[in-house]
Amino acid sequence: MSTLQRRRVNKSSSNANPQDVQSISSKNNGDENSYRDDLENETTTTTTSTRKVVYDPEEAKLRENVSIPKLTLMEEVLLIGLRDREGYLSFWNDNISYALRGCILIELALRNKIRIIDDSARKRFDISERLIEVIDPSKTGEVLLDETLQLMKNDEPLTIANWIDLLSGETWNLLKINYQLKQVRERLAKGLVDKGVLRTEMKNFFLFDMATHPVTDTACKEAIKRRILTTLVSRNMELNFNEFFPETTLFKYVRIVALICGAYGANVLENVLSSLDYEQRDNAISRAEELLEQFSQYPFDLEKSSETGISQNLNKEINEEIINTPGYSLQLEVVAGVIEVFSRMDMLL
């Protein structure tokens, strides 16, 4: 049986006045145009409101801050430790996770977020056993730094060594076991991917697949290595600047000392020195150990000259930075306290 049916047409409508048909048609066209205009207005309003929601003036302010380098201290230490082509760290490195937590504290101090509590009695304690306080809880734009700031702000003041232990999960206090920062290396690597320095690849390691992060911007990593080598090899150091490390960076020379000490504590400094001959490498390691000893106290021992004769102008440059940036003594005391922890990591781990 066929499913087709004849369509019935109303006679009255077939005999309708042409003028009436034209008026109905124009009315329908008017309604359609009106609907289209309303839809366009709604789309424009939605687009405008979306733009207003997406725009964050706080993030724009952070991007315009030229006194902060594009890469954090933790990212630079991780980048030194990564193999360029393979994109992963050595499986036998047990130090880097602990060292990265210390670098977080140094980065927060150099950004004027935390400092040592100004108490005259603090000098009775070792510098790494002095209490830290938060002075600026505003966001930094870096997830790990903001997460650490939130933990510090919501807790009582603790010492430098205590905070590094808690962030690393090295504690027997069950009430603070959740203070451990999770997947720090992976999150730092993804941050470097977002900044265009690394890329992500999946590689098979026989039993499992793992995300690796080979280096994309080799020029960025080479610039970091040159800053380290000029400090550990050259008689008079001279820093190179680029978009990741602008000349307007606050405490440029303190940062390079912290980077060397962090890389030494993380056991990745050898990756930078592998291109040197035996004698140069030995002198570079000796100079790094001098820096660890010299800057693990505050005030820094800037009167002490290098026995190796390397980077002889470093003390002068750092002294000028401290003089030209007053009000940072308690923040630099945090830097010294973390470096003191780096200097005895072999005994801690």
Short mmCIF file of C-alpha atoms in Angstrom, two decimals:
data_model
loop_
_atom_site.label_atom_id
_atom_site.label_comp_id
_atom_site.label_asym_id
_atom_site.label_seq_id
_atom_site.Cartn_x
_atom_site.Cartn_y
_atom_site.Cartn_z
CA MET A 1 0.00 0.00 0.00
CA SER A 2 1.43 3.36 -0.99
CA THR A 3 2.22 5.86 1.77
CA LEU A 4 1.87 8.84 -0.54
CA GLN A 5 -1.16 11.02 0.03
CA ARG A 6 -2.61 13.85 -1.96
CA ARG A 7 -2.29 17.23 -0.28
CA ARG A 8 -5.57 19.05 0.13
CA VAL A 9 -5.60 22.70 -0.79
CA ASN A 10 -8.08 25.08 0.78
CA LYS A 11 -10.18 26.64 -1.89
CA SER A 12 -10.50 29.87 0.02
CA SER A 13 -6.75 30.19 0.14
CA SER A 14 -6.39 29.38 -3.54
CA ASN A 15 -8.85 32.16 -4.35
CA ALA A 16 -7.19 34.62 -2.04
CA ASN A 17 -6.60 38.21 -3.04
CA PRO A 18 -3.08 38.75 -4.46
CA GLN A 19 -2.72 41.91 -2.38
CA ASP A 20 -3.40 39.90 0.80
CA VAL A 21 -0.83 37.29 -0.23
CA GLN A 22 1.75 40.02 -0.84
CA SER A 23 1.08 41.63 2.56
CA ILE A 24 1.42 38.28 4.32
CA SER A 25 4.69 37.61 2.47
CA SER A 26 6.12 41.01 3.38
CA LYS A 27 5.10 40.49 7.00
CA ASN A 28 6.89 37.13 7.09
CA ASN A 29 9.99 38.67 5.53
CA GLY A 30 9.88 41.43 8.14
CA ASP A 31 9.64 38.91 10.96
CA GLU A 32 12.57 36.94 9.49
CA ASN A 33 14.75 40.08 9.21
CA SER A 34 13.82 41.08 12.74
CA TYR A 35 14.80 37.63 14.01
CA ARG A 36 18.11 37.81 12.14
CA ASP A 37 18.87 41.24 13.64
CA ASP A 38 18.08 39.97 17.15
CA LEU A 39 20.34 36.96 16.59
CA GLU A 40 23.22 39.18 15.41
CA ASN A 41 22.77 41.52 18.38
CA GLU A 42 22.74 38.53 20.78
CA THR A 43 25.92 37.12 19.17
CA THR A 44 27.66 40.49 19.44
CA THR A 45 26.64 40.83 23.07
CA THR A 46 27.83 37.31 23.84
CA THR A 47 31.18 37.94 22.12
CA THR A 48 31.65 41.21 23.98
CA SER A 49 30.79 39.66 27.33
CA THR A 50 33.10 36.73 26.61
CA ARG A 51 35.98 39.10 25.96
CA LYS A 52 35.32 40.86 29.21
CA VAL A 53 35.40 37.58 31.13
CA VAL A 54 38.60 36.32 29.47
CA TYR A 55 40.58 39.52 30.09
CA ASP A 56 42.42 39.44 33.41
CA PRO A 57 44.14 42.71 34.35
CA GLU A 58 46.20 40.94 37.03
CA GLU A 59 47.71 38.58 34.45
CA ALA A 60 48.41 41.50 32.12
CA LYS A 61 50.19 43.28 34.95
CA LEU A 62 52.35 40.21 35.61
CA ARG A 63 53.31 39.96 31.94
CA GLU A 64 54.36 43.61 31.90
CA ASN A 65 56.66 43.17 34.91
CA VAL A 66 60.11 43.32 33.28
CA SER A 67 61.96 42.79 36.59
CA ILE A 68 61.01 39.08 36.62
CA PRO A 69 62.58 36.65 34.10
CA LYS A 70 60.31 34.54 31.92
CA LEU A 71 61.72 31.28 33.29
CA THR A 72 61.65 30.55 37.00
CA LEU A 73 64.68 29.25 38.87
CA MET A 74 63.08 25.80 39.13
CA GLU A 75 62.48 25.64 35.38
CA GLU A 76 66.11 26.55 34.66
CA VAL A 77 67.42 23.83 36.99
CA LEU A 78 65.06 21.27 35.41
CA LEU A 79 66.09 22.35 31.91
CA ILE A 80 69.77 21.83 32.77
CA GLY A 81 69.01 18.31 33.97
CA LEU A 82 66.93 17.28 30.92
CA ARG A 83 68.56 15.40 28.07
CA ASP A 84 68.05 17.46 24.92
CA ARG A 85 66.87 14.74 22.54
CA GLU A 86 65.50 12.14 24.95
CA GLY A 87 63.56 14.69 26.99
CA TYR A 88 63.78 13.08 30.43
CA LEU A 89 65.94 13.27 33.56
CA SER A 90 68.35 10.65 34.79
CA PHE A 91 66.46 7.85 36.56
CA TRP A 92 69.19 7.70 39.23
CA ASN A 93 68.95 11.34 40.35
CA ASP A 94 67.48 11.40 43.86
CA ASN A 95 68.52 14.99 44.65
CA ILE A 96 66.63 17.05 42.10
CA SER A 97 63.17 16.78 43.67
CA TYR A 98 64.40 18.08 47.01
CA ALA A 99 66.49 20.83 45.37
CA LEU A 100 63.53 22.04 43.29
CA ARG A 101 61.54 22.69 46.51
CA GLY A 102 64.39 24.86 47.76
CA CYS A 103 64.41 26.75 44.47
CA ILE A 104 60.71 27.51 44.98
CA LEU A 105 61.54 29.32 48.24
CA ILE A 106 64.36 31.28 46.59
CA GLU A 107 62.07 32.31 43.72
CA LEU A 108 59.38 33.50 46.15
CA ALA A 109 61.95 35.50 48.14
CA LEU A 110 63.39 37.18 45.03
CA ARG A 111 59.83 38.11 43.98
CA ASN A 112 59.32 39.76 47.37
CA LYS A 113 56.63 37.29 48.46
CA ILE A 114 58.28 35.83 51.58
CA ARG A 115 61.03 36.81 54.01
CA ILE A 116 62.61 35.86 57.32
CA ILE A 117 60.69 37.16 60.36
CA ASP A 118 62.45 40.27 61.64
CA ASP A 119 63.31 39.12 65.16
CA SER A 120 66.63 39.98 66.77
CA ALA A 121 66.66 36.59 68.52
CA ARG A 122 66.75 34.78 65.16
CA LYS A 123 70.54 35.13 64.92
CA ARG A 124 70.93 32.59 67.70
CA PHE A 125 69.78 29.91 65.24
CA ASP A 126 71.35 28.54 62.08
CA ILE A 127 70.22 30.48 59.04
CA SER A 128 68.21 27.52 57.68
CA GLU A 129 66.41 27.24 61.04
CA ARG A 130 64.93 30.75 60.95
CA LEU A 131 61.20 31.33 60.52
CA ILE A 132 59.59 32.47 57.25
CA GLU A 133 56.58 34.76 56.87
CA VAL A 134 54.45 35.71 53.85
CA ILE A 135 54.49 39.43 53.06
CA ASP A 136 52.64 39.43 49.72
CA PRO A 137 50.10 36.63 49.08
CA SER A 138 49.08 37.94 45.62
CA LYS A 139 49.36 35.57 42.67
CA THR A 140 52.60 35.20 40.74
CA GLY A 141 51.19 33.58 37.61
CA GLU A 142 53.17 30.38 38.31
CA VAL A 143 51.08 27.47 39.62
CA LEU A 144 53.71 25.93 41.92
CA LEU A 145 54.64 29.29 43.44
CA ASP A 146 50.99 30.18 44.06
CA GLU A 147 50.28 26.77 45.59
CA THR A 148 53.24 27.14 47.96
CA LEU A 149 52.20 30.67 48.90
CA GLN A 150 48.73 29.44 49.76
CA LEU A 151 50.15 26.74 52.05
CA MET A 152 52.43 29.22 53.80
CA LYS A 153 49.70 31.81 54.23
CA ASN A 154 47.34 29.33 55.88
CA ASP A 155 49.90 27.91 58.31
CA GLU A 156 51.97 29.18 61.20
CA PRO A 157 55.53 30.42 60.49
CA LEU A 158 57.96 27.53 59.94
CA THR A 159 61.69 27.39 59.28
CA ILE A 160 63.33 27.23 55.86
CA ALA A 161 64.42 23.62 56.39
CA ASN A 162 60.94 22.66 57.63
CA TRP A 163 59.24 24.08 54.56
CA ILE A 164 61.59 22.29 52.15
CA ASP A 165 60.93 19.03 54.02
CA LEU A 166 57.15 19.53 53.98
CA LEU A 167 57.02 20.45 50.29
CA SER A 168 59.11 17.35 49.54
CA GLY A 169 56.96 15.05 51.69
CA GLU A 170 59.86 14.41 54.09
CA THR A 171 57.86 14.54 57.31
CA TRP A 172 56.45 12.23 59.96
CA ASN A 173 53.68 14.71 60.81
CA LEU A 174 50.53 13.07 59.43
CA LEU A 175 48.60 16.33 59.73
CA LYS A 176 50.92 17.97 57.18
CA ILE A 177 51.60 15.09 54.84
CA ASN A 178 49.31 16.74 52.28
CA TYR A 179 51.71 19.70 52.07
CA GLN A 180 53.81 17.71 49.62
CA LEU A 181 53.75 19.26 46.14
CA LYS A 182 52.69 16.60 43.65
CA GLN A 183 54.32 15.94 40.25
CA VAL A 184 56.63 18.96 40.44
CA ARG A 185 58.95 17.87 37.63
CA GLU A 186 56.09 17.03 35.25
CA ARG A 187 54.30 20.31 35.97
CA LEU A 188 57.48 22.31 35.46
CA ALA A 189 58.07 20.51 32.15
CA LYS A 190 54.54 21.31 30.99
CA GLY A 191 55.14 24.95 31.93
CA LEU A 192 58.22 24.95 29.72
CA VAL A 193 56.13 23.43 26.93
CA ASP A 194 53.66 26.31 27.26
CA LYS A 195 56.57 28.77 27.06
CA GLY A 196 57.84 27.20 23.85
CA VAL A 197 61.07 25.75 25.26
CA LEU A 198 60.08 22.05 25.29
CA ARG A 199 57.65 19.82 23.41
CA THR A 200 55.80 16.70 24.53
CA GLU A 201 56.32 13.23 23.06
CA MET A 202 55.22 9.77 24.15
CA LYS A 203 57.96 7.14 24.29
CA ASN A 204 57.79 3.44 25.03
CA PHE A 205 60.02 2.09 27.81
CA PHE A 206 59.41 -1.64 27.26
CA LEU A 207 56.80 -2.08 29.99
CA PHE A 208 55.06 1.30 29.89
CA ASP A 209 54.61 4.48 27.90
CA MET A 210 55.89 7.74 29.35
CA ALA A 211 55.56 11.39 28.35
CA THR A 212 58.94 12.93 27.54
CA HIS A 213 59.83 16.55 26.85
CA PRO A 214 62.66 17.05 24.34
CA VAL A 215 64.18 20.53 24.01
CA THR A 216 62.70 22.66 21.22
CA ASP A 217 64.36 26.02 21.86
CA THR A 218 68.01 25.01 22.15
CA ALA A 219 69.09 28.68 22.15
CA CYS A 220 67.31 29.20 25.49
CA LYS A 221 69.13 26.30 27.14
CA GLU A 222 72.48 27.32 25.64
CA ALA A 223 72.02 30.84 27.06
CA ILE A 224 71.52 29.37 30.55
CA LYS A 225 74.65 27.24 30.16
CA ARG A 226 76.68 30.27 29.02
CA ARG A 227 75.64 32.22 32.12
CA ILE A 228 76.84 29.36 34.31
CA LEU A 229 80.08 28.85 32.41
CA THR A 230 81.01 32.54 32.47
CA THR A 231 80.65 32.44 36.27
CA LEU A 232 82.57 29.20 36.79
CA VAL A 233 85.25 29.50 34.09
CA SER A 234 85.92 33.12 33.08
CA ARG A 235 88.24 35.39 35.03
CA ASN A 236 85.70 38.24 34.80
CA MET A 237 82.12 37.10 34.31
CA GLU A 238 79.81 38.81 31.84
CA LEU A 239 76.13 37.87 31.65
CA ASN A 240 74.26 37.48 28.37
CA PHE A 241 70.65 38.61 28.13
CA ASN A 242 67.70 37.51 25.98
CA GLU A 243 63.89 37.49 26.04
CA PHE A 244 63.88 34.85 28.79
CA PHE A 245 66.44 36.70 30.94
CA PRO A 246 66.17 40.48 30.25
CA GLU A 247 68.71 43.01 31.42
CA THR A 248 66.06 44.61 33.63
CA THR A 249 65.85 41.47 35.81
CA LEU A 250 66.01 42.18 39.54
CA PHE A 251 69.05 40.66 41.32
CA LYS A 252 70.58 39.23 38.14
CA TYR A 253 73.83 38.20 39.80
CA VAL A 254 72.16 36.80 42.89
CA ARG A 255 70.00 34.71 40.58
CA ILE A 256 72.99 33.22 38.76
CA VAL A 257 74.58 32.28 42.12
CA ALA A 258 71.29 30.68 43.21
CA LEU A 259 71.08 28.84 39.87
CA ILE A 260 74.59 27.40 40.25
CA CYS A 261 73.96 26.37 43.86
CA GLY A 262 70.58 24.86 42.93
CA ALA A 263 72.10 22.92 40.02
CA TYR A 264 74.91 21.72 42.31
CA GLY A 265 72.41 20.58 44.96
CA ALA A 266 70.23 18.92 42.29
CA ASN A 267 73.27 17.04 40.97
CA VAL A 268 72.83 18.38 37.40
CA LEU A 269 75.73 20.87 37.25
CA GLU A 270 77.91 18.22 35.59
CA ASN A 271 75.64 18.42 32.51
CA VAL A 272 76.85 21.99 31.91
CA LEU A 273 80.53 21.23 32.57
CA SER A 274 80.74 18.15 30.33
CA SER A 275 82.17 20.19 27.43
CA LEU A 276 85.17 21.35 29.50
CA ASP A 277 88.50 19.61 29.78
CA TYR A 278 89.50 17.91 33.03
CA GLU A 279 91.36 20.87 34.56
CA GLN A 280 88.65 23.42 33.71
CA ARG A 281 85.96 21.10 35.06
CA ASP A 282 87.88 20.63 38.31
CA ASN A 283 88.31 24.41 38.71
CA ALA A 284 84.63 25.00 37.92
CA ILE A 285 83.52 22.53 40.60
CA SER A 286 85.87 24.18 43.10
CA ARG A 287 84.41 27.60 42.25
CA ALA A 288 80.85 26.27 42.70
CA GLU A 289 81.78 24.92 46.13
CA GLU A 290 83.26 28.33 47.02
CA LEU A 291 79.96 29.99 46.08
CA LEU A 292 78.04 27.51 48.24
CA GLU A 293 80.19 28.35 51.23
CA GLN A 294 80.28 32.11 50.58
CA PHE A 295 76.53 32.61 50.06
CA SER A 296 75.22 30.19 52.70
CA GLN A 297 75.41 32.98 55.29
CA TYR A 298 73.97 36.46 55.53
CA PRO A 299 75.23 39.11 55.17
CA PHE A 300 77.09 37.54 52.24
CA ASP A 301 80.86 37.34 52.67
CA LEU A 302 81.62 39.73 49.81
CA GLU A 303 85.08 40.60 51.11
CA LYS A 304 86.33 37.09 50.40
CA SER A 305 88.14 36.78 47.07
CA SER A 306 88.12 33.63 44.98
CA GLU A 307 91.08 31.31 45.49
CA THR A 308 90.61 29.97 41.98
CA GLY A 309 90.82 33.44 40.39
CA ILE A 310 87.48 32.90 38.60
CA SER A 311 84.65 35.49 38.29
CA GLN A 312 86.56 38.03 40.35
CA ASN A 313 84.03 40.79 39.65
CA LEU A 314 81.08 38.81 41.06
CA ASN A 315 81.35 40.18 44.61
CA LYS A 316 81.39 43.74 43.31
CA GLU A 317 78.33 43.21 41.11
CA ILE A 318 76.30 41.62 43.91
CA ASN A 319 77.29 44.35 46.35
CA GLU A 320 76.03 46.98 43.89
CA GLU A 321 72.74 45.09 43.48
CA ILE A 322 72.19 45.02 47.24
CA ILE A 323 73.00 48.75 47.59
CA ASN A 324 70.76 49.72 44.66
CA THR A 325 67.85 47.61 45.95
CA PRO A 326 67.33 48.49 49.62
CA GLY A 327 64.78 46.73 51.82
CA TYR A 328 65.56 43.20 50.61
CA SER A 329 67.88 42.03 53.38
CA LEU A 330 65.32 39.66 54.96
CA GLN A 331 64.43 38.25 51.54
CA LEU A 332 68.09 37.62 50.73
CA GLU A 333 68.39 35.91 54.09
CA VAL A 334 65.92 33.31 52.77
CA VAL A 335 68.18 32.81 49.73
CA ALA A 336 71.18 32.26 51.99
CA GLY A 337 69.22 29.81 54.16
CA VAL A 338 68.23 27.67 51.17
CA ILE A 339 71.80 27.68 49.83
CA GLU A 340 72.93 26.50 53.28
CA VAL A 341 70.55 23.54 52.88
CA PHE A 342 72.00 22.86 49.40
CA SER A 343 75.52 22.82 50.84
CA ARG A 344 74.71 19.85 53.12
CA MET A 345 72.34 17.86 50.91
CA ASP A 346 74.72 14.89 50.82
CA MET A 347 74.15 14.52 54.54
CA LEU A 348 70.38 15.08 54.31
CA LEU A 349 69.56 12.54 51.58
#
